[in-house]
Coordinates of C-alpha atoms in Angstrom, one line a residue:
M1 CA 34.4 -2.1 1.0
G2 CA 31.2 -4.1 1.4
R3 CA 29.5 -5.2 4.6
E4 CA 30.7 -8.8 4.1
S5 CA 34.4 -7.7 4.2
V6 CA 34.0 -6.1 7.6
M7 CA 32.1 -8.9 9.3
L8 CA 33.4 -10.0 12.7
T9 CA 34.6 -13.5 13.2
P10 CA 32.9 -15.6 15.9
A11 CA 35.9 -15.1 18.2
E12 CA 35.9 -11.3 17.6
S13 CA 32.2 -11.2 18.1
N14 CA 32.5 -12.9 21.5
E15 CA 35.3 -10.5 22.5
V16 CA 33.0 -7.6 21.6
M17 CA 30.1 -9.1 23.6
E18 CA 32.3 -9.6 26.6
A19 CA 33.5 -6.0 26.5
F20 CA 29.9 -4.8 26.2
K21 CA 28.8 -6.9 29.2
Q22 CA 31.8 -5.7 31.2
F23 CA 31.1 -2.0 30.7
D24 CA 27.3 -2.2 30.7
K25 CA 26.7 -1.1 34.3
N26 CA 23.6 -2.6 36.0
D27 CA 22.9 -4.7 32.9
K28 CA 20.9 -2.0 31.2
G29 CA 21.2 -3.5 27.7
Y30 CA 23.0 -0.4 26.4
L31 CA 26.1 1.7 26.8
T32 CA 26.3 5.4 27.7
R33 CA 28.8 7.7 26.1
I34 CA 31.2 7.2 29.0
E35 CA 30.8 3.5 28.9
V36 CA 31.4 3.4 25.1
Q37 CA 34.6 5.4 25.7
S38 CA 35.8 2.9 28.3
A39 CA 34.8 -0.1 26.2
I40 CA 36.5 0.9 23.0
E41 CA 39.6 2.0 24.9
D42 CA 39.7 -1.5 26.5
L43 CA 39.3 -3.2 23.2
T44 CA 41.9 -1.1 21.4
N45 CA 44.4 0.0 24.0
Q46 CA 44.0 3.5 22.5
T47 CA 42.9 6.8 24.1
F48 CA 39.6 8.2 22.9
S49 CA 38.4 11.7 23.8
M50 CA 34.7 12.5 24.1
D51 CA 35.0 14.3 20.8
H52 CA 36.0 11.0 19.3
V53 CA 33.0 9.3 20.9
E54 CA 30.8 11.9 19.4
I55 CA 32.1 11.2 16.0
L56 CA 31.2 7.5 16.5
Y57 CA 27.8 8.4 17.9
S58 CA 27.0 10.6 14.9
E59 CA 27.0 7.4 12.7
F60 CA 26.4 4.4 14.9
D61 CA 23.7 5.6 17.3
K62 CA 21.2 4.7 14.6
D63 CA 18.1 5.5 16.6
E64 CA 19.6 8.7 18.0
N65 CA 18.6 7.9 21.6
G66 CA 22.0 8.6 23.1
K67 CA 22.4 5.0 23.9
V68 CA 24.4 2.3 22.1
D69 CA 22.9 -1.2 22.1
I70 CA 24.6 -4.5 21.3
P71 CA 24.0 -4.4 17.5
E72 CA 25.1 -0.8 17.3
F73 CA 28.2 -1.5 19.3
K74 CA 29.1 -4.5 17.2
T75 CA 28.7 -2.4 14.0
M76 CA 30.9 0.3 15.5
I77 CA 33.7 -2.0 16.4
K78 CA 33.7 -3.9 13.0
Y79 CA 34.1 -0.6 11.1
L80 CA 36.8 0.5 13.5
R81 CA 38.5 -2.8 12.8
S82 CA 38.1 -2.3 9.1
T83 CA 40.1 0.9 9.2
G84 CA 42.8 -0.7 11.3
A85 CA 42.1 0.9 14.7
V86 CA 41.1 -2.4 16.3
K87 CA 43.2 -5.0 14.6
K88 CA 45.0 -5.8 17.8
K89 CA 45.8 -4.1 21.1
R90 CA 48.9 -2.0 20.7
S91 CA 50.7 0.8 22.5
S92 CA 49.4 3.8 20.5
I93 CA 48.3 5.0 17.2
G94 CA 50.1 7.9 15.6
I95 CA 50.3 9.9 12.4
D96 CA 52.7 7.3 10.9
D97 CA 49.8 4.7 11.1
L98 CA 47.6 6.7 8.7
G99 CA 49.6 5.9 5.6
S100 CA 47.3 2.8 5.0
F101 CA 44.2 4.8 5.8
N102 CA 44.2 7.8 3.4
A103 CA 46.3 10.2 1.5
F104 CA 46.6 12.5 4.5
G105 CA 48.8 10.0 6.3
K106 CA 51.9 10.6 4.2
S107 CA 51.6 14.4 4.3
L108 CA 50.8 14.4 8.0
G109 CA 53.6 12.0 8.7
S110 CA 56.1 14.7 7.8
L111 CA 54.7 16.9 10.7
G112 CA 56.5 16.7 14.0
T113 CA 55.5 13.6 16.0
Y114 CA 57.6 14.3 19.0
G115 CA 57.6 16.8 21.8
N116 CA 54.6 19.0 22.4
H117 CA 53.1 18.0 19.0
R118 CA 52.8 14.4 19.9
S119 CA 49.5 14.6 21.8
S120 CA 47.7 16.8 19.3
D121 CA 49.0 14.7 16.4
Q122 CA 47.7 11.5 18.0
D123 CA 44.4 13.2 18.6
L124 CA 44.2 14.3 14.9
A125 CA 45.3 10.8 13.8
M126 CA 42.5 9.1 15.8
S127 CA 39.9 11.6 14.5
L128 CA 40.9 10.8 10.9
V129 CA 40.8 7.0 11.6
L130 CA 37.3 7.4 13.1
S131 CA 36.2 9.6 10.2
N132 CA 37.3 6.8 7.9
A133 CA 35.2 4.3 9.8
V134 CA 32.2 6.5 9.6
K135 CA 32.8 7.1 5.8
A136 CA 33.1 3.3 5.3
S137 CA 29.8 2.7 7.2
Q138 CA 28.0 5.5 5.2
Q139 CA 29.4 4.1 1.9
D140 CA 28.1 0.6 2.7
S141 CA 24.7 1.9 3.7
N142 CA 24.5 3.9 0.5
E143 CA 25.4 0.8 -1.5
M144 CA 22.8 -1.2 0.3
L145 CA 20.2 1.5 -0.5
K146 CA 21.2 1.3 -4.2
R147 CA 20.7 -2.5 -4.3
I148 CA 17.3 -2.2 -2.7
A149 CA 16.2 0.7 -4.8
K150 CA 17.3 -1.0 -8.0
E151 CA 15.3 -4.1 -7.2
I152 CA 12.1 -2.2 -6.2
Y153 CA 12.3 0.4 -8.9
P154 CA 9.7 -1.3 -11.0
V155 CA 7.2 -0.9 -8.2
R156 CA 8.3 2.5 -7.1
D157 CA 4.9 4.2 -7.9
M158 CA 3.0 1.6 -5.9
L159 CA 5.3 2.1 -2.9
C160 CA 5.4 5.8 -3.4
I161 CA 9.2 5.9 -2.9
Q162 CA 10.0 9.6 -2.4
D163 CA 12.6 11.4 -4.6
D164 CA 13.8 14.4 -2.6
A165 CA 15.2 16.0 -5.8
I166 CA 11.5 17.0 -6.4
F167 CA 11.6 19.0 -3.2
K168 CA 15.0 20.5 -3.9
D169 CA 13.4 22.2 -6.9
M170 CA 10.7 23.8 -4.9
D171 CA 10.6 27.3 -3.6
N172 CA 13.1 27.7 -0.8
E173 CA 10.8 30.0 1.0
E174 CA 8.3 27.3 1.6
D175 CA 7.2 26.9 5.2
E176 CA 9.8 24.8 7.1
Q177 CA 7.0 23.1 9.1
D178 CA 5.5 21.7 5.9
N179 CA 8.9 20.3 4.9
M180 CA 9.1 18.5 8.2
H181 CA 6.3 16.3 7.1
R182 CA 7.8 15.4 3.7
S183 CA 9.2 11.9 3.3
M184 CA 12.5 12.0 1.4
A185 CA 13.8 8.4 1.7
L186 CA 15.5 8.0 -1.6
D187 CA 16.9 10.3 -4.2
F188 CA 17.2 8.3 -7.4
N189 CA 19.2 11.0 -9.1
D190 CA 21.9 10.8 -6.4
L191 CA 21.8 7.0 -6.1
F192 CA 22.0 6.1 -9.8
G193 CA 23.0 9.2 -11.8
D194 CA 22.9 8.5 -15.5
E195 CA 21.4 5.1 -14.9
F196 CA 18.4 6.7 -13.3
D197 CA 17.9 8.8 -16.4
S198 CA 18.0 5.7 -18.6
W199 CA 15.3 4.1 -16.5
N200 CA 13.2 7.2 -16.9
D201 CA 13.7 6.9 -20.7
F202 CA 12.1 3.4 -20.5
D203 CA 8.9 5.0 -19.2
E204 CA 8.7 7.2 -22.3
E205 CA 9.2 4.3 -24.7
E206 CA 6.3 2.0 -24.9
E207 CA 8.3 -0.9 -26.3
K208 CA 10.7 -0.9 -23.4
E209 CA 10.1 -1.5 -19.7
P210 CA 12.4 -1.9 -16.8
V211 CA 12.9 -5.6 -16.0
N212 CA 10.9 -6.7 -13.0
T213 CA 13.0 -9.3 -11.3
M214 CA 10.6 -9.5 -8.4
D215 CA 8.0 -11.5 -10.3
P216 CA 9.5 -14.3 -12.4
D217 CA 7.1 -16.9 -13.8
F218 CA 7.1 -20.4 -12.4
E219 CA 5.1 -23.6 -12.2
S220 CA 3.0 -23.7 -9.1
A221 CA 3.2 -26.7 -6.8
F222 CA -0.5 -26.6 -6.2
P223 CA -3.4 -25.9 -8.6
A224 CA -5.5 -22.9 -7.9
S225 CA -8.5 -25.2 -7.4
D226 CA -6.8 -26.8 -4.4
M227 CA -6.5 -23.6 -2.6
R228 CA -8.9 -21.1 -1.1
C229 CA -9.5 -17.8 -2.8
L230 CA -7.2 -14.8 -2.7
A231 CA -9.4 -11.7 -2.4
L232 CA -8.3 -8.3 -3.9
V233 CA -10.1 -5.2 -2.7
S234 CA -9.3 -1.5 -3.1
H235 CA -11.0 1.8 -2.5
N236 CA -11.4 4.3 -5.3
G237 CA -8.3 6.3 -4.4
M238 CA -6.3 3.1 -4.5
K239 CA -7.6 1.6 -7.8
K240 CA -4.5 2.7 -9.7
T241 CA -2.2 1.3 -7.1
M242 CA -4.1 -2.0 -7.1
R243 CA -3.7 -2.3 -10.8
E244 CA 0.0 -1.6 -10.6
F245 CA 0.3 -4.2 -7.9
V246 CA -1.5 -6.8 -10.0
V247 CA 0.7 -6.0 -13.1
A248 CA 3.9 -6.1 -11.0
N249 CA 2.9 -9.5 -9.5
K250 CA 0.7 -11.1 -12.3
N251 CA 2.9 -14.2 -12.5
L252 CA 2.2 -15.0 -8.9
L253 CA -1.4 -13.8 -8.7
K254 CA -2.5 -16.0 -11.6
K255 CA -1.6 -19.1 -9.6
F256 CA -4.5 -18.3 -7.3
R257 CA -8.3 -18.4 -7.6
L258 CA -9.0 -14.7 -7.5
T259 CA -12.0 -13.0 -6.0
G260 CA -12.9 -9.4 -5.1
T261 CA -15.4 -6.6 -5.5
N262 CA -16.8 -5.8 -9.0
S263 CA -14.4 -3.1 -10.2
T264 CA -11.4 -5.1 -9.1
M265 CA -12.6 -8.2 -10.9
T266 CA -13.2 -6.2 -14.0
M267 CA -9.6 -4.9 -13.8
L268 CA -8.2 -8.4 -13.3
K269 CA -9.9 -9.7 -16.4
E270 CA -8.4 -6.7 -18.4
V271 CA -4.9 -7.4 -17.0
F272 CA -5.1 -11.1 -17.8
K273 CA -6.9 -10.8 -21.1
D274 CA -3.9 -12.1 -23.1
E275 CA -3.6 -15.3 -20.9
A276 CA -4.7 -18.6 -22.4
P277 CA -8.4 -19.2 -21.9
G278 CA -9.1 -21.0 -18.7
S279 CA -5.6 -20.5 -17.3
I280 CA -6.8 -17.9 -14.9
V281 CA -9.3 -19.2 -12.3
Y282 CA -11.7 -16.6 -11.0
G283 CA -13.8 -16.9 -7.8
P284 CA -17.1 -15.2 -7.1
S285 CA -17.4 -11.5 -8.1
C286 CA -18.9 -9.4 -5.4
A287 CA -20.8 -6.1 -5.5
S288 CA -19.1 -2.7 -5.1
G289 CA -18.0 -2.1 -1.5
P290 CA -20.6 0.5 -0.6
L291 CA -23.3 -1.8 -2.1
G292 CA -22.4 -4.7 0.1
G293 CA -19.4 -6.2 -1.6
D294 CA -17.3 -6.1 1.6
A295 CA -20.1 -7.8 3.4
E296 CA -20.2 -10.6 0.8
L297 CA -16.5 -11.1 1.2
V298 CA -17.1 -11.4 5.0
A299 CA -19.6 -14.2 4.3
Y300 CA -17.1 -16.0 2.1
M301 CA -14.4 -15.6 4.7
V302 CA -16.6 -16.9 7.5
S303 CA -17.6 -19.9 5.4
G304 CA -14.0 -20.8 4.7
K305 CA -13.7 -19.8 1.1
I306 CA -11.0 -17.1 1.4
G307 CA -7.5 -17.9 2.4
G308 CA -6.0 -14.4 2.0
C309 CA -7.1 -10.8 1.4
I310 CA -5.2 -7.9 -0.1
F311 CA -7.1 -4.8 0.9
F312 CA -5.8 -1.4 -0.2
Q313 CA -7.7 1.2 1.8
D314 CA -7.7 4.9 1.2
P315 CA -6.6 6.5 4.5
M316 CA -7.3 10.0 3.2
S317 CA -11.0 9.7 2.4
P318 CA -14.2 9.0 4.4
H319 CA -16.2 5.9 3.5
P320 CA -19.9 5.6 3.9
H321 CA -19.6 1.8 4.4
R322 CA -17.0 2.1 7.2
A323 CA -18.9 -0.5 9.2
D324 CA -18.5 -3.1 6.4
I325 CA -14.8 -2.3 6.1
D326 CA -14.3 -2.7 9.8
C327 CA -16.2 -6.0 9.7
L328 CA -14.1 -7.4 6.9
V329 CA -10.8 -6.5 8.7
R330 CA -12.2 -7.8 12.0
Q331 CA -13.3 -11.2 10.5
A332 CA -9.8 -11.6 9.0
L333 CA -8.5 -11.3 12.5
V334 CA -11.1 -13.7 13.9
H335 CA -10.4 -16.3 11.3
N336 CA -6.7 -15.8 11.2
V337 CA -6.7 -15.1 7.4
V338 CA -3.7 -13.5 5.7
M339 CA -4.4 -9.8 5.4
A340 CA -2.3 -7.1 3.7
E341 CA -3.6 -3.5 4.0
T342 CA -0.7 -1.6 2.5
P343 CA 1.3 -2.1 -0.8
S344 CA 4.5 -2.7 1.2
S345 CA 3.0 -5.4 3.3
A346 CA 1.4 -6.9 0.2
L347 CA 4.8 -7.2 -1.4
M348 CA 6.3 -8.9 1.6
I349 CA 3.4 -11.4 1.7
C350 CA 3.9 -12.0 -2.1
T351 CA 7.5 -13.1 -1.3
T352 CA 6.2 -15.7 1.1
L353 CA 3.5 -16.9 -1.3
R354 CA 6.1 -17.4 -4.0
Q355 CA 8.3 -19.4 -1.7
A356 CA 5.2 -21.5 -0.7
L357 CA 4.3 -22.3 -4.4
I358 CA 7.7 -22.7 -6.1
G359 CA 9.2 -26.1 -6.7
R360 CA 7.7 -28.9 -4.5
G361 CA 6.0 -26.2 -2.5
K362 CA 5.9 -25.2 1.1
P363 CA 2.2 -25.1 2.0
E364 CA 3.1 -24.7 5.7
L365 CA 4.0 -21.1 4.8
M366 CA 0.4 -20.3 3.8
P367 CA -1.9 -22.6 6.0
S368 CA -4.9 -20.3 5.7
F369 CA -5.2 -21.3 2.1
F370 CA -5.7 -24.9 3.1
F371 CA -7.2 -24.9 6.6
S372 CA -9.8 -23.1 8.6
L373 CA -7.9 -21.1 11.2
Q374 CA -9.0 -18.8 14.0
S375 CA -7.5 -16.3 16.4
P376 CA -6.1 -17.8 19.6
T377 CA -8.6 -15.7 21.5
V378 CA -11.6 -17.4 19.9
E379 CA -11.5 -20.5 22.0
A380 CA -11.5 -18.4 25.2
Y381 CA -14.5 -16.5 23.8
K382 CA -16.4 -19.7 23.1
K383 CA -15.8 -20.9 26.6
Q384 CA -17.1 -17.6 28.0
Q385 CA -20.2 -17.8 25.8
K386 CA -20.8 -21.4 26.9
A387 CA -20.5 -20.4 30.5
V388 CA -23.1 -17.6 29.9
V389 CA -25.5 -20.1 28.1
D390 CA -25.0 -22.7 30.9
A391 CA -25.7 -20.1 33.5
Q392 CA -28.9 -19.1 31.7
K393 CA -30.0 -22.7 31.5
A394 CA -29.2 -23.3 35.1
A395 CA -31.2 -20.2 36.0
A396 CA -34.1 -21.3 33.8
N397 CA -34.0 -24.9 35.3
G398 CA -33.8 -23.5 38.8
A399 CA -36.8 -21.2 38.1
A400 CA -38.7 -24.2 36.7
A401 CA -37.8 -26.3 39.7
V402 CA -39.1 -23.6 42.0
E403 CA -42.3 -23.3 40.0
D404 CA -42.8 -27.1 40.1
K405 CA -42.3 -27.1 43.8
V406 CA -44.8 -24.3 44.3
V407 CA -47.3 -26.1 42.1
A408 CA -46.8 -29.3 44.1
E409 CA -47.2 -27.5 47.4
E410 CA -50.4 -25.9 46.1
M411 CA -51.7 -29.3 45.0
V412 CA -51.0 -30.8 48.4
Y413 CA -52.6 -27.9 50.1
K414 CA -55.7 -28.2 47.9
A415 CA -55.9 -31.9 48.6
K416 CA -55.8 -31.2 52.3
V417 CA -58.5 -28.6 52.1
T418 CA -60.6 -31.0 50.1
R419 CA -60.2 -33.8 52.6
A420 CA -61.0 -31.4 55.4
S421 CA -64.1 -30.2 53.7
V422 CA -65.3 -33.7 53.1
F423 CA -64.6 -34.7 56.7
Y424 CA -66.3 -31.7 58.3
G425 CA -69.1 -31.7 55.8
A426 CA -69.9 -35.3 56.6

């Protein structure tokens, strides 16, 4: 069906908004189950039982908090409309209406629709309509996941996208509490079937690689020499991930002057070894992190030589130079420098950097590569520091004034004593 095919028109969206506001008692910003029931009955002129509402909640209460907010309500209505339940207000919906919804409509239409069967038939008909709406929503969500997964498949290892088929093959007697902590976001087997297997075959054939559509080559609007450095740093446990990140984004990264700690700089030169001599601009190479490399990067950052930093930290290991790590991250905050500390955030930043460099360029998207910035709190801190210094100066000046006054008084006193001694001595 596609999400585009079930979009609400502006007029329909306004109608849904008005219904939401009407039944949102006390302007809470959400609808309860009873309020949802009243709202959809008002919009459709149909009767909905609480069982029907539960069917809708199972799919459209996305955060599972028992409340339906405006986006969730709009989504609910647009899928109800897509199945025909909300096309227009009408007297009732019965079994005969299901012919356009699914194959059950024709067979159910032969059942009795009069007498005592009318109410139960209508209830069943509405349940089937709502089930169709839920299925349409689930299908669109699945298609969206497929599109996303296909695009990010080349960087799947860097993102650690989980494949729950791995866990399905594990011993079923494994502790359920352990399974609760497993992330099973995507199952490539279920999403792509044979296509997934063909992608895996690419990994086994050196001459073939999945096409990475996320990193097309392009001509940069600005030379690397006109921009501040992009620093790349990674802990030992994240070295492999950093290399995968560089390989997946090499066409973008080679547009920058690159700096980093020693091992990362060595890796960069290996990855870009086939590039034309001089086409890759390298900044200063720092020492290993525990030997002061992070501190060196802090110095470059404070002096305005670094515009962005991609820092893949290992959250599962202790680090003897934790103070240096914290200092690097803190100075990125102080100087308002672009900082990515996870592969997923680095990918998002890369998207912005591409937009900033492609074509005529949009340098306003990456100001820290051209200007010295600072946190909005720095100015207040500077004022506080100035107040402290001024107070110290005032106190020192006051003490000096008091001391001068005491000295002057002592001199006057001594002069008086001298004069008295001379007078009485005479």
